[in-house]
Amino acid sequence: MSALAELYQKIAACRDCEELANTRTQTVPGEGPENSQLVFIGEAPGFHEDQQGRPFVGQAGQFLEQLLNSIGMRRSDVYICNVIKCRPPGNRDPLPTEIKNCQKWLDQQLELLSPKMVVTLGRYSLAKFFPGETISKIHGKARRQGNVSYFAMYHPAAALHQQSLRQTIEADMLKIPSLLAQVEEVKEVKEENKPQQLSLF
Ligand code: URA
């Protein structure tokens, strides 16, 4: 069993948030290739995700898939997960303690995946990787930390029905392929021990 599959088992057994553990149908750890260079992180599972145990399988997920298609990718090419691994009842906002309890799973996931680029979708993943920042200011820009580039996008569910946001999220998605290529370039530069130079923010 892979380390990621072992992690999924631990997540499935997690009862750190009593209410979520008692009300969930199942945990939704995330899915995608274990060697994915690109990881998308949403907020929390909703009704359909809780039923199926898979992230982004509802309307927002269909839109995310369309956005991926616009850059020549399929859903199965990327890794998709959420900040919270259980559905908050009634799709309420996750509580600060729930976010804190669940943090260890996302951290371990990212460590195992070791992606080149992390894309935040919506406010909870934004708050984790861009603390104190506002989405209207930083969406569509990348920030590099170590060997990973972080890129903030609006949540597809928010952008789906609001025309101006929809155009924004579509335009932001189109920036991802070149940013991903740029991270690779920086890695090569690092191997030759030259100073790193990527600052996109
Ligand atoms: N919204 C999210 O943030 N995550 C999902 O998995 C589905 C909808």
mmCIF file of N, CA and C in Angstrom, residues 40-46 49 55-61 63-64 67 80-83 119-126 135 139 152-162 165-166 168-170 172:
data_model
loop_
_atom_site.group_PDB
_atom_site.id
_atom_site.type_symbol
_atom_site.label_atom_id
_atom_site.label_comp_id
_atom_site.label_asym_id
_atom_site.label_seq_id
_atom_site.Cartn_x
_atom_site.Cartn_y
_atom_site.Cartn_z
ATOM 1 N N PHE A 40 -4.896 21.040 -6.397
ATOM 2 C CA PHE A 40 -5.960 22.019 -6.161
ATOM 3 C C PHE A 40 -6.565 21.742 -4.785
ATOM 4 N N ILE A 41 -6.708 22.798 -3.992
ATOM 5 C CA ILE A 41 -7.253 22.613 -2.637
ATOM 6 C C ILE A 41 -8.491 23.483 -2.440
ATOM 7 N N GLY A 42 -9.624 22.822 -2.273
ATOM 8 C CA GLY A 42 -10.882 23.533 -2.050
ATOM 9 C C GLY A 42 -11.166 23.704 -0.569
ATOM 10 N N GLU A 43 -12.433 23.804 -0.234
ATOM 11 C CA GLU A 43 -12.815 24.109 1.143
ATOM 12 C C GLU A 43 -13.176 22.841 1.920
ATOM 13 N N ALA A 44 -14.347 22.305 1.635
ATOM 14 C CA ALA A 44 -14.833 21.133 2.374
ATOM 15 C C ALA A 44 -15.791 20.366 1.478
ATOM 16 N N PRO A 45 -15.962 19.071 1.732
ATOM 17 C CA PRO A 45 -16.921 18.303 0.926
ATOM 18 C C PRO A 45 -18.339 18.824 1.132
ATOM 19 N N GLY A 46 -19.131 18.749 0.091
ATOM 20 C CA GLY A 46 -20.555 19.054 0.188
ATOM 21 C C GLY A 46 -21.341 17.749 0.164
ATOM 22 N N GLU A 49 -20.123 15.063 -2.456
ATOM 23 C CA GLU A 49 -18.779 14.582 -2.123
ATOM 24 C C GLU A 49 -18.850 13.610 -0.946
ATOM 25 N N PRO A 55 -13.744 14.311 -3.936
ATOM 26 C CA PRO A 55 -13.867 15.767 -3.899
ATOM 27 C C PRO A 55 -14.424 16.321 -5.216
ATOM 28 N N PHE A 56 -15.077 17.441 -5.137
ATOM 29 C CA PHE A 56 -15.522 18.189 -6.328
ATOM 30 C C PHE A 56 -16.221 17.307 -7.366
ATOM 31 N N VAL A 57 -17.299 16.657 -6.943
ATOM 32 C CA VAL A 57 -18.066 15.852 -7.898
ATOM 33 C C VAL A 57 -19.414 16.498 -8.239
ATOM 34 N N GLY A 58 -19.729 17.629 -7.605
ATOM 35 C CA GLY A 58 -20.985 18.319 -7.920
ATOM 36 C C GLY A 58 -20.779 19.355 -9.024
ATOM 37 N N GLN A 59 -21.642 20.365 -9.002
ATOM 38 C CA GLN A 59 -21.603 21.407 -10.046
ATOM 39 C C GLN A 59 -20.259 22.133 -10.089
ATOM 40 N N ALA A 60 -19.740 22.456 -8.900
ATOM 41 C CA ALA A 60 -18.452 23.157 -8.845
ATOM 42 C C ALA A 60 -17.359 22.286 -9.457
ATOM 43 N N GLY A 61 -17.475 20.983 -9.233
ATOM 44 C CA GLY A 61 -16.498 20.043 -9.780
ATOM 45 C C GLY A 61 -16.560 19.981 -11.299
ATOM 46 N N PHE A 63 -17.466 22.383 -13.210
ATOM 47 C CA PHE A 63 -16.866 23.627 -13.702
ATOM 48 C C PHE A 63 -15.338 23.550 -13.601
ATOM 49 N N LEU A 64 -14.844 22.991 -12.492
ATOM 50 C CA LEU A 64 -13.393 22.828 -12.339
ATOM 51 C C LEU A 64 -12.842 21.970 -13.483
ATOM 52 N N LEU A 67 -12.606 24.019 -16.551
ATOM 53 C CA LEU A 67 -11.456 24.935 -16.459
ATOM 54 C C LEU A 67 -10.161 24.176 -16.761
ATOM 55 N N ILE A 80 -6.711 16.632 -6.423
ATOM 56 C CA ILE A 80 -7.751 17.533 -5.907
ATOM 57 C C ILE A 80 -8.105 17.120 -4.481
ATOM 58 N N CYS A 81 -8.105 18.081 -3.575
ATOM 59 C CA CYS A 81 -8.516 17.771 -2.196
ATOM 60 C C CYS A 81 -9.098 19.017 -1.550
ATOM 61 N N ASN A 82 -9.364 18.928 -0.277
ATOM 62 C CA ASN A 82 -9.966 20.037 0.463
ATOM 63 C C ASN A 82 -9.213 20.281 1.765
ATOM 64 N N VAL A 83 -9.435 21.457 2.332
ATOM 65 C CA VAL A 83 -8.859 21.771 3.644
ATOM 66 C C VAL A 83 -9.469 20.859 4.707
ATOM 67 N N VAL A 119 -2.705 25.181 -5.948
ATOM 68 C CA VAL A 119 -3.709 26.184 -6.303
ATOM 69 C C VAL A 119 -4.788 26.189 -5.231
ATOM 70 N N THR A 120 -4.999 27.343 -4.612
ATOM 71 C CA THR A 120 -6.040 27.430 -3.584
ATOM 72 C C THR A 120 -7.349 27.853 -4.245
ATOM 73 N N LEU A 121 -8.424 27.179 -3.847
ATOM 74 C CA LEU A 121 -9.752 27.480 -4.376
ATOM 75 C C LEU A 121 -10.627 27.926 -3.213
ATOM 76 N N GLY A 122 -10.886 29.213 -3.136
ATOM 77 C CA GLY A 122 -11.772 29.688 -2.080
ATOM 78 C C GLY A 122 -11.029 30.113 -0.828
ATOM 79 N N ARG A 123 -11.827 30.535 0.166
ATOM 80 C CA ARG A 123 -11.239 31.284 1.280
ATOM 81 C C ARG A 123 -10.487 30.448 2.301
ATOM 82 N N TYR A 124 -10.854 29.185 2.504
ATOM 83 C CA TYR A 124 -10.161 28.443 3.568
ATOM 84 C C TYR A 124 -8.758 28.024 3.152
ATOM 85 N N SER A 125 -8.616 27.604 1.924
ATOM 86 C CA SER A 125 -7.255 27.275 1.485
ATOM 87 C C SER A 125 -6.447 28.560 1.273
ATOM 88 N N LEU A 126 -7.123 29.629 0.879
ATOM 89 C CA LEU A 126 -6.443 30.925 0.784
ATOM 90 C C LEU A 126 -5.866 31.310 2.149
ATOM 91 N N ILE A 135 -8.676 37.646 -1.471
ATOM 92 C CA ILE A 135 -8.702 37.002 -2.782
ATOM 93 C C ILE A 135 -8.780 38.024 -3.917
ATOM 94 N N HIS A 139 -5.643 37.045 -6.309
ATOM 95 C CA HIS A 139 -5.975 35.954 -7.242
ATOM 96 C C HIS A 139 -5.163 36.113 -8.532
ATOM 97 N N ALA A 152 -3.472 31.587 -6.020
ATOM 98 C CA ALA A 152 -4.827 31.695 -5.452
ATOM 99 C C ALA A 152 -5.865 31.933 -6.552
ATOM 100 N N MET A 153 -6.941 31.177 -6.461
ATOM 101 C CA MET A 153 -8.056 31.376 -7.401
ATOM 102 C C MET A 153 -9.373 31.487 -6.626
ATOM 103 N N TYR A 154 -10.342 32.130 -7.239
ATOM 104 C CA TYR A 154 -11.691 32.120 -6.652
ATOM 105 C C TYR A 154 -12.201 30.690 -6.614
ATOM 106 N N HIS A 155 -13.154 30.433 -5.734
ATOM 107 C CA HIS A 155 -13.752 29.099 -5.686
ATOM 108 C C HIS A 155 -14.667 28.922 -6.902
ATOM 109 N N PRO A 156 -14.580 27.781 -7.592
ATOM 110 C CA PRO A 156 -15.421 27.593 -8.784
ATOM 111 C C PRO A 156 -16.914 27.738 -8.493
ATOM 112 N N ALA A 157 -17.352 27.370 -7.285
ATOM 113 C CA ALA A 157 -18.786 27.496 -6.973
ATOM 114 C C ALA A 157 -19.198 28.964 -6.953
ATOM 115 N N ALA A 158 -18.307 29.829 -6.490
ATOM 116 C CA ALA A 158 -18.616 31.261 -6.440
ATOM 117 C C ALA A 158 -18.602 31.852 -7.841
ATOM 118 N N ALA A 159 -17.683 31.355 -8.660
ATOM 119 C CA ALA A 159 -17.495 31.945 -9.992
ATOM 120 C C ALA A 159 -18.503 31.420 -11.019
ATOM 121 N N LEU A 160 -19.106 30.293 -10.677
ATOM 122 C CA LEU A 160 -19.967 29.608 -11.655
ATOM 123 C C LEU A 160 -21.122 30.480 -12.140
ATOM 124 N N HIS A 161 -21.766 31.168 -11.228
ATOM 125 C CA HIS A 161 -22.988 31.894 -11.593
ATOM 126 C C HIS A 161 -22.808 33.404 -11.645
ATOM 127 N N GLN A 162 -21.590 33.851 -11.442
ATOM 128 C CA GLN A 162 -21.371 35.300 -11.442
ATOM 129 C C GLN A 162 -20.453 35.627 -12.609
ATOM 130 N N LEU A 165 -16.873 37.125 -12.185
ATOM 131 C CA LEU A 165 -15.944 36.203 -11.511
ATOM 132 C C LEU A 165 -15.596 35.033 -12.414
ATOM 133 N N ARG A 166 -16.576 34.630 -13.189
ATOM 134 C CA ARG A 166 -16.358 33.502 -14.104
ATOM 135 C C ARG A 166 -15.244 33.839 -15.110
ATOM 136 N N THR A 168 -12.941 35.996 -14.627
ATOM 137 C CA THR A 168 -11.691 36.097 -13.854
ATOM 138 C C THR A 168 -11.091 34.717 -13.606
ATOM 139 N N ILE A 169 -11.915 33.778 -13.186
ATOM 140 C CA ILE A 169 -11.374 32.442 -12.864
ATOM 141 C C ILE A 169 -10.902 31.744 -14.145
ATOM 142 N N GLU A 170 -11.612 31.997 -15.239
ATOM 143 C CA GLU A 170 -11.187 31.399 -16.519
ATOM 144 C C GLU A 170 -9.829 31.963 -16.946
ATOM 145 N N ASP A 172 -7.574 33.321 -14.912
ATOM 146 C CA ASP A 172 -6.544 32.876 -13.962
ATOM 147 C C ASP A 172 -6.084 31.451 -14.288
#
